Amino acid sequence: MSTTTLAQPFDTTTLNEVRKTGVLIVNLGTPDSPSVPDVRKYLRQFLMDERVIDIPYLNRWFLINLIIAPFRAPKSAKVYKQLWRPDGSPLKTYGYSVKDKLQKVLGEEYVVELAMRYQNPSIEKALTALRKECLTEIIVVPFFPQYASASTGSVYKEVMRVVKDWEVLPEIRFVNRFLEHPKFIQGFVDLGKKYMAQHDYDHFVFSYHGLPERQITKGDVTGHFCQFGSCCDKLDHRNQHCYRAQCFETTRLLVKGLGIPEGKYTTCFQSRLGKNPWIKPYTDEVIPELTKKGVKSALAFSPAFVADCLETTIEVGEEYKEMFEKEGGQHWQLVESLNDSDIWVECLEDIIKNPAA
């Protein structure tokens, strides 16, 4: 080979023409159908995750397979039947809609795949499809606004399990959280203002999915900062990865955007399981306290979810409404999730294209 040949510049035209970025959007998951067998299968996979129920394997196996799945599946199946729509699970339906909209706005330089952490479409299936695209980079976007080991952390772990044996690994970027993103906040603010224009609410409830306190404590790398109290009054370098602190920060940002005065809102946590202490205050204990104080109308948000599901539509929208009215309340209104709204797709586009966002 001559020195003249070596001196010629490398032609990057072909490389630039085929350079593509993969985008893996991931939500928690849903049963394939509201039938008891499918719900039981979903519960077993979900609850056997060591990041969800963080107890020794054998204890977890016996608890899930001999107690929770057999007895809870029939009850949960009835609730899923209430939630189910003609086109299937709302969480999955909105997921596919967001995938299609996001692919359209991102263009040909990106390949978007949808996955569920539990059940279908699986993370493994989605990553296998992306692998065939000769990608330069894969961006993983868990659909959880606040980081938690049981949600975002579990997605990270499953992605790494799938790719660990790939001979060639493209660059992989994980999105840790997006609670502070202006478009995420504005999306819920816009929805809230729609209902506030229709009714004068006495109080505003921000209900987040709960976690066992032990998981929050385990995540405190300082070993002493977490006190389950005023430590969550501000989000800083010490508690930046604390799920509880992130939830309170989300509420503060939404309250500011909605113009809600102090004393008229509450941050609380729902969906606890078992007898061990979960992060407080509990939503089902907050509701009777509010009605005792004379609250007659409440607007409820579920900002830990970007798509409506059992925990939003049924638990907050129906069960808590029934509880509120039973305790003397008159008007309980759930603010729907971002679902497949344009502002949510715009938020994702910005997260993907602008890492600093």
mmCIF file of C-alpha atoms in Angstrom, residues 46-323:
data_model
loop_
_atom_site.group_PDB
_atom_site.id
_atom_site.type_symbol
_atom_site.label_atom_id
_atom_site.label_comp_id
_atom_site.label_asym_id
_atom_site.label_seq_id
_atom_site.Cartn_x
_atom_site.Cartn_y
_atom_site.Cartn_z
ATOM 1 C CA PHE A 46 -43.725 -9.209 38.578
ATOM 2 C CA LEU A 47 -43.587 -10.114 42.259
ATOM 3 C CA MET A 48 -40.788 -12.667 41.907
ATOM 4 C CA ASP A 49 -38.479 -9.836 40.843
ATOM 5 C CA GLU A 50 -36.005 -9.469 43.711
ATOM 6 C CA ARG A 51 -36.060 -5.692 43.276
ATOM 7 C CA VAL A 52 -39.835 -5.619 43.786
ATOM 8 C CA ILE A 53 -40.052 -7.921 46.798
ATOM 9 C CA ASP A 54 -36.565 -7.805 48.264
ATOM 10 C CA ILE A 55 -36.597 -10.792 50.573
ATOM 11 C CA PRO A 56 -34.603 -14.057 50.317
ATOM 12 C CA TYR A 57 -35.438 -16.134 47.235
ATOM 13 C CA LEU A 58 -37.053 -19.119 48.994
ATOM 14 C CA ASN A 59 -39.203 -16.883 51.187
ATOM 15 C CA ARG A 60 -40.229 -14.902 48.116
ATOM 16 C CA TRP A 61 -40.984 -18.062 46.116
ATOM 17 C CA PHE A 62 -43.254 -19.509 48.794
ATOM 18 C CA LEU A 63 -44.970 -16.163 49.417
ATOM 19 C CA ILE A 64 -45.708 -15.495 45.734
ATOM 20 C CA ASN A 65 -46.440 -18.993 44.458
ATOM 21 C CA LEU A 66 -48.319 -20.413 47.429
ATOM 22 C CA ILE A 67 -50.099 -17.371 48.832
ATOM 23 C CA ILE A 68 -50.246 -14.203 46.727
ATOM 24 C CA ALA A 69 -50.619 -15.538 43.174
ATOM 25 C CA PRO A 70 -53.201 -18.265 43.937
ATOM 26 C CA PHE A 71 -55.443 -16.085 46.092
ATOM 27 C CA ARG A 72 -54.905 -12.640 44.593
ATOM 28 C CA ALA A 73 -55.149 -13.571 40.909
ATOM 29 C CA PRO A 74 -58.940 -14.186 40.855
ATOM 30 C CA LYS A 75 -59.589 -10.881 42.651
ATOM 31 C CA SER A 76 -57.169 -8.964 40.439
ATOM 32 C CA ALA A 77 -58.671 -10.539 37.308
ATOM 33 C CA LYS A 78 -62.063 -9.055 38.182
ATOM 34 C CA VAL A 79 -60.494 -5.621 38.521
ATOM 35 C CA TYR A 80 -58.597 -5.985 35.249
ATOM 36 C CA LYS A 81 -61.880 -6.807 33.525
ATOM 37 C CA GLN A 82 -63.186 -3.428 34.707
ATOM 38 C CA LEU A 83 -60.086 -1.750 33.292
ATOM 39 C CA TRP A 84 -59.913 -3.648 29.995
ATOM 40 C CA ARG A 85 -61.021 -1.882 26.821
ATOM 41 C CA PRO A 86 -62.072 -3.342 23.451
ATOM 42 C CA ASP A 87 -58.518 -2.725 22.197
ATOM 43 C CA GLY A 88 -56.924 -4.318 25.279
ATOM 44 C CA SER A 89 -55.012 -3.020 28.272
ATOM 45 C CA PRO A 90 -54.879 0.809 28.312
ATOM 46 C CA LEU A 91 -51.249 0.764 29.398
ATOM 47 C CA LYS A 92 -50.238 -1.318 26.375
ATOM 48 C CA THR A 93 -52.560 0.499 23.964
ATOM 49 C CA TYR A 94 -51.150 3.890 24.949
ATOM 50 C CA GLY A 95 -47.655 2.403 24.777
ATOM 51 C CA TYR A 96 -48.035 1.390 21.127
ATOM 52 C CA SER A 97 -49.617 4.732 20.281
ATOM 53 C CA VAL A 98 -46.684 6.611 21.860
ATOM 54 C CA LYS A 99 -44.242 4.341 20.022
ATOM 55 C CA ASP A 100 -45.810 5.179 16.663
ATOM 56 C CA LYS A 101 -46.027 8.909 17.367
ATOM 57 C CA LEU A 102 -42.475 9.036 18.680
ATOM 58 C CA GLN A 103 -41.139 7.160 15.648
ATOM 59 C CA LYS A 104 -42.830 9.694 13.397
ATOM 60 C CA VAL A 105 -41.380 12.769 15.128
ATOM 61 C CA LEU A 106 -37.885 11.277 15.546
ATOM 62 C CA GLY A 107 -37.602 10.275 11.903
ATOM 63 C CA GLU A 108 -35.525 7.730 10.001
ATOM 64 C CA GLU A 109 -32.394 8.207 12.098
ATOM 65 C CA TYR A 110 -34.104 6.462 15.007
ATOM 66 C CA VAL A 111 -35.683 3.053 15.546
ATOM 67 C CA VAL A 112 -38.256 2.925 18.361
ATOM 68 C CA GLU A 113 -39.326 -0.251 20.140
ATOM 69 C CA LEU A 114 -41.823 -0.687 22.994
ATOM 70 C CA ALA A 115 -41.247 -3.166 25.798
ATOM 71 C CA MET A 116 -42.805 -4.106 29.111
ATOM 72 C CA ARG A 117 -40.659 -5.047 32.083
ATOM 73 C CA TYR A 118 -43.088 -7.877 32.795
ATOM 74 C CA GLN A 119 -44.930 -9.940 30.183
ATOM 75 C CA ASN A 120 -45.306 -8.751 26.592
ATOM 76 C CA PRO A 121 -43.751 -7.305 24.527
ATOM 77 C CA SER A 122 -40.669 -8.298 26.507
ATOM 78 C CA ILE A 123 -37.454 -6.331 26.847
ATOM 79 C CA GLU A 124 -35.565 -9.282 25.358
ATOM 80 C CA LYS A 125 -37.775 -9.335 22.257
ATOM 81 C CA ALA A 126 -37.489 -5.576 21.762
ATOM 82 C CA LEU A 127 -33.692 -5.568 22.190
ATOM 83 C CA THR A 128 -33.362 -8.497 19.764
ATOM 84 C CA ALA A 129 -35.240 -6.447 17.166
ATOM 85 C CA LEU A 130 -33.022 -3.409 17.810
ATOM 86 C CA ARG A 131 -29.861 -5.522 17.616
ATOM 87 C CA LYS A 132 -30.586 -6.332 13.972
ATOM 88 C CA GLU A 133 -30.630 -2.632 13.039
ATOM 89 C CA CYS A 134 -26.828 -2.114 13.280
ATOM 90 C CA LEU A 135 -27.273 0.701 15.739
ATOM 91 C CA THR A 136 -24.680 3.195 16.914
ATOM 92 C CA GLU A 137 -26.467 3.782 20.230
ATOM 93 C CA ILE A 138 -29.436 2.515 22.219
ATOM 94 C CA ILE A 139 -31.298 4.897 24.507
ATOM 95 C CA VAL A 140 -33.382 3.171 27.188
ATOM 96 C CA VAL A 141 -36.275 5.257 28.513
ATOM 97 C CA PRO A 142 -38.117 3.638 31.445
ATOM 98 C CA PHE A 143 -41.565 5.244 31.727
ATOM 99 C CA PHE A 144 -41.088 6.075 35.415
ATOM 100 C CA PRO A 145 -40.796 9.814 36.225
ATOM 101 C CA GLN A 146 -39.092 9.111 39.558
ATOM 102 C CA TYR A 147 -36.246 6.609 39.997
ATOM 103 C CA ALA A 148 -36.849 3.555 42.181
ATOM 104 C CA SER A 149 -34.908 0.329 42.401
ATOM 105 C CA ALA A 150 -38.153 -1.628 41.952
ATOM 106 C CA SER A 151 -39.028 0.119 38.684
ATOM 107 C CA THR A 152 -36.240 1.927 36.814
ATOM 108 C CA GLY A 153 -33.541 -0.117 38.517
ATOM 109 C CA SER A 154 -35.256 -3.341 37.514
ATOM 110 C CA VAL A 155 -35.403 -2.201 33.873
ATOM 111 C CA TYR A 156 -31.666 -1.446 33.952
ATOM 112 C CA LYS A 157 -30.937 -4.897 35.349
ATOM 113 C CA GLU A 158 -33.055 -6.707 32.760
ATOM 114 C CA VAL A 159 -31.522 -4.768 29.866
ATOM 115 C CA MET A 160 -28.019 -5.651 31.077
ATOM 116 C CA ARG A 161 -29.017 -9.302 31.518
ATOM 117 C CA VAL A 162 -30.117 -9.449 27.897
ATOM 118 C CA VAL A 163 -27.113 -7.672 26.338
ATOM 119 C CA LYS A 164 -24.335 -9.070 28.548
ATOM 120 C CA ASP A 165 -23.549 -11.877 26.069
ATOM 121 C CA TRP A 166 -23.732 -9.778 22.888
ATOM 122 C CA GLU A 167 -20.425 -9.866 21.060
ATOM 123 C CA VAL A 168 -20.876 -6.281 19.922
ATOM 124 C CA LEU A 169 -22.449 -3.737 22.257
ATOM 125 C CA PRO A 170 -23.449 -0.327 20.938
ATOM 126 C CA GLU A 171 -23.277 2.584 23.318
ATOM 127 C CA ILE A 172 -26.194 2.342 25.764
ATOM 128 C CA ARG A 173 -27.662 5.352 27.529
ATOM 129 C CA PHE A 174 -30.195 4.978 30.340
ATOM 130 C CA VAL A 175 -32.614 7.742 31.288
ATOM 131 C CA ASN A 176 -32.660 7.780 35.073
ATOM 132 C CA ARG A 177 -35.683 10.029 35.703
ATOM 133 C CA PHE A 178 -37.544 12.934 34.122
ATOM 134 C CA LEU A 179 -39.693 14.409 36.887
ATOM 135 C CA GLU A 180 -38.112 17.854 36.433
ATOM 136 C CA HIS A 181 -38.620 18.010 32.677
ATOM 137 C CA PRO A 182 -40.718 21.111 31.880
ATOM 138 C CA LYS A 183 -42.960 19.286 29.396
ATOM 139 C CA PHE A 184 -43.678 16.447 31.843
ATOM 140 C CA ILE A 185 -44.730 18.985 34.464
ATOM 141 C CA GLN A 186 -46.634 21.111 31.945
ATOM 142 C CA GLY A 187 -48.540 18.069 30.703
ATOM 143 C CA PHE A 188 -50.018 17.419 34.148
ATOM 144 C CA VAL A 189 -50.480 21.147 34.800
ATOM 145 C CA ASP A 190 -52.541 21.498 31.628
ATOM 146 C CA LEU A 191 -54.704 18.522 32.573
ATOM 147 C CA GLY A 192 -55.170 19.827 36.108
ATOM 148 C CA LYS A 193 -56.142 23.304 34.945
ATOM 149 C CA LYS A 194 -58.794 21.782 32.697
ATOM 150 C CA TYR A 195 -60.570 20.381 35.754
ATOM 151 C CA MET A 196 -59.875 23.442 37.893
ATOM 152 C CA ALA A 197 -61.691 25.555 35.313
ATOM 153 C CA GLN A 198 -64.755 23.334 35.699
ATOM 154 C CA HIS A 199 -64.927 23.119 39.508
ATOM 155 C CA ASP A 200 -63.655 24.879 42.608
ATOM 156 C CA TYR A 201 -61.682 22.270 44.595
ATOM 157 C CA ASP A 202 -61.096 22.425 48.346
ATOM 158 C CA HIS A 203 -57.978 20.252 48.230
ATOM 159 C CA PHE A 204 -55.491 18.624 45.842
ATOM 160 C CA VAL A 205 -54.179 15.096 46.389
ATOM 161 C CA PHE A 206 -50.938 13.890 44.781
ATOM 162 C CA SER A 207 -50.904 10.111 45.194
ATOM 163 C CA TYR A 208 -47.785 8.136 44.241
ATOM 164 C CA HIS A 209 -47.175 4.403 44.176
ATOM 165 C CA GLY A 210 -45.692 3.366 47.500
ATOM 166 C CA LEU A 211 -42.575 1.388 48.390
ATOM 167 C CA PRO A 212 -41.480 -0.440 51.541
ATOM 168 C CA GLU A 213 -39.500 1.858 53.826
ATOM 169 C CA ARG A 214 -36.646 -0.665 53.859
ATOM 170 C CA GLN A 215 -36.064 -0.084 50.141
ATOM 171 C CA ILE A 216 -35.716 3.651 50.724
ATOM 172 C CA THR A 217 -33.331 3.045 53.624
ATOM 173 C CA LYS A 218 -31.214 0.653 51.547
ATOM 174 C CA GLY A 219 -30.887 3.337 48.892
ATOM 175 C CA ASP A 220 -29.509 5.923 51.332
ATOM 176 C CA VAL A 221 -25.821 5.746 50.437
ATOM 177 C CA THR A 222 -24.959 8.194 53.244
ATOM 178 C CA GLY A 223 -26.277 5.701 55.781
ATOM 179 C CA HIS A 224 -27.862 8.408 57.941
ATOM 180 C CA PHE A 225 -29.596 11.120 55.875
ATOM 181 C CA CYS A 226 -32.944 9.391 55.327
ATOM 182 C CA GLN A 227 -35.371 10.064 58.203
ATOM 183 C CA PHE A 228 -38.731 9.774 56.321
ATOM 184 C CA GLY A 229 -39.505 13.357 57.270
ATOM 185 C CA SER A 230 -38.061 16.793 56.595
ATOM 186 C CA CYS A 231 -35.166 15.196 54.686
ATOM 187 C CA CYS A 232 -37.553 15.154 51.709
ATOM 188 C CA ASP A 233 -38.291 18.899 51.915
ATOM 189 C CA LYS A 234 -35.553 19.547 49.369
ATOM 190 C CA LEU A 235 -33.986 17.478 46.603
ATOM 191 C CA ASP A 236 -30.197 17.728 46.695
ATOM 192 C CA HIS A 237 -27.079 15.582 46.144
ATOM 193 C CA ARG A 238 -27.731 13.553 49.292
ATOM 194 C CA ASN A 239 -31.221 12.358 48.396
ATOM 195 C CA GLN A 240 -31.221 12.833 44.614
ATOM 196 C CA HIS A 241 -31.915 9.114 44.044
ATOM 197 C CA CYS A 242 -34.453 8.749 46.872
ATOM 198 C CA TYR A 243 -37.858 7.851 45.442
ATOM 199 C CA ARG A 244 -39.763 9.505 48.298
ATOM 200 C CA ALA A 245 -37.803 12.751 47.976
ATOM 201 C CA GLN A 246 -38.346 12.763 44.213
ATOM 202 C CA CYS A 247 -42.101 12.363 44.703
ATOM 203 C CA PHE A 248 -42.239 15.358 47.045
ATOM 204 C CA GLU A 249 -40.184 17.349 44.525
ATOM 205 C CA THR A 250 -42.651 16.384 41.773
ATOM 206 C CA THR A 251 -45.500 17.701 43.908
ATOM 207 C CA ARG A 252 -43.677 20.979 44.552
ATOM 208 C CA LEU A 253 -43.153 21.517 40.821
ATOM 209 C CA LEU A 254 -46.783 20.713 40.008
ATOM 210 C CA VAL A 255 -48.111 22.897 42.838
ATOM 211 C CA LYS A 256 -46.052 25.811 41.529
ATOM 212 C CA GLY A 257 -47.315 25.294 37.988
ATOM 213 C CA LEU A 258 -50.923 24.979 39.122
ATOM 214 C CA GLY A 259 -50.733 27.940 41.503
ATOM 215 C CA ILE A 260 -52.008 25.932 44.488
ATOM 216 C CA PRO A 261 -51.529 27.708 47.845
ATOM 217 C CA GLU A 262 -49.827 26.064 50.829
ATOM 218 C CA GLY A 263 -52.144 24.022 53.010
ATOM 219 C CA LYS A 264 -54.409 22.981 50.131
ATOM 220 C CA TYR A 265 -52.492 19.954 48.899
ATOM 221 C CA THR A 266 -51.170 16.624 50.199
ATOM 222 C CA THR A 267 -48.497 14.229 48.954
ATOM 223 C CA CYS A 268 -49.287 10.610 49.793
ATOM 224 C CA PHE A 269 -48.606 7.011 48.757
ATOM 225 C CA GLN A 270 -50.862 4.178 47.628
ATOM 226 C CA SER A 271 -50.892 0.458 46.772
ATOM 227 C CA ARG A 272 -49.026 -0.909 49.775
ATOM 228 C CA LEU A 273 -48.745 -4.662 50.161
ATOM 229 C CA GLY A 274 -48.161 -6.693 53.325
ATOM 230 C CA LYS A 275 -47.699 -5.665 56.954
ATOM 231 C CA ASN A 276 -44.237 -4.106 56.830
ATOM 232 C CA PRO A 277 -44.157 -0.281 56.932
ATOM 233 C CA TRP A 278 -44.324 1.493 53.583
ATOM 234 C CA ILE A 279 -43.528 5.145 52.925
ATOM 235 C CA LYS A 280 -46.081 7.500 54.413
ATOM 236 C CA PRO A 281 -48.513 9.124 54.503
ATOM 237 C CA TYR A 282 -50.844 6.461 53.123
ATOM 238 C CA THR A 283 -53.484 7.748 50.700
ATOM 239 C CA ASP A 284 -56.244 5.622 52.215
ATOM 240 C CA GLU A 285 -55.521 7.211 55.611
ATOM 241 C CA VAL A 286 -55.224 10.731 54.239
ATOM 242 C CA ILE A 287 -58.708 10.673 52.725
ATOM 243 C CA PRO A 288 -60.701 10.325 55.990
ATOM 244 C CA GLU A 289 -58.422 12.934 57.595
ATOM 245 C CA LEU A 290 -59.324 15.391 54.831
ATOM 246 C CA THR A 291 -63.060 14.849 55.145
ATOM 247 C CA LYS A 292 -62.833 15.318 58.927
ATOM 248 C CA LYS A 293 -61.321 18.729 58.224
ATOM 249 C CA GLY A 294 -64.315 19.627 56.071
ATOM 250 C CA VAL A 295 -62.895 18.944 52.605
ATOM 251 C CA LYS A 296 -65.832 18.335 50.270
ATOM 252 C CA SER A 297 -64.118 18.310 46.876
ATOM 253 C CA ALA A 298 -60.699 17.006 45.862
ATOM 254 C CA LEU A 299 -58.730 16.840 42.633
ATOM 255 C CA ALA A 300 -56.445 13.798 42.565
ATOM 256 C CA PHE A 301 -53.228 13.360 40.557
ATOM 257 C CA SER A 302 -51.125 10.213 40.053
ATOM 258 C CA PRO A 303 -47.805 11.640 38.825
ATOM 259 C CA ALA A 304 -45.840 8.409 39.218
ATOM 260 C CA PHE A 305 -47.633 7.055 36.143
ATOM 261 C CA VAL A 306 -47.485 8.309 32.556
ATOM 262 C CA ALA A 307 -50.221 5.979 31.303
ATOM 263 C CA ASP A 308 -53.529 5.125 32.897
ATOM 264 C CA CYS A 309 -53.641 1.680 34.441
ATOM 265 C CA LEU A 310 -55.192 -0.244 37.321
ATOM 266 C CA GLU A 311 -53.489 1.976 39.927
ATOM 267 C CA THR A 312 -54.826 5.202 38.411
ATOM 268 C CA THR A 313 -58.191 4.441 36.816
ATOM 269 C CA ILE A 314 -59.424 1.888 39.354
ATOM 270 C CA GLU A 315 -57.553 2.555 42.601
ATOM 271 C CA VAL A 316 -57.421 6.360 42.583
ATOM 272 C CA GLY A 317 -60.289 7.042 40.202
ATOM 273 C CA GLU A 318 -62.874 4.641 41.596
ATOM 274 C CA GLU A 319 -61.864 3.066 44.928
ATOM 275 C CA TYR A 320 -60.628 6.306 46.497
ATOM 276 C CA LYS A 321 -63.617 8.171 45.101
ATOM 277 C CA GLU A 322 -65.933 5.672 46.815
ATOM 278 C CA MET A 323 -63.949 6.023 50.044
#
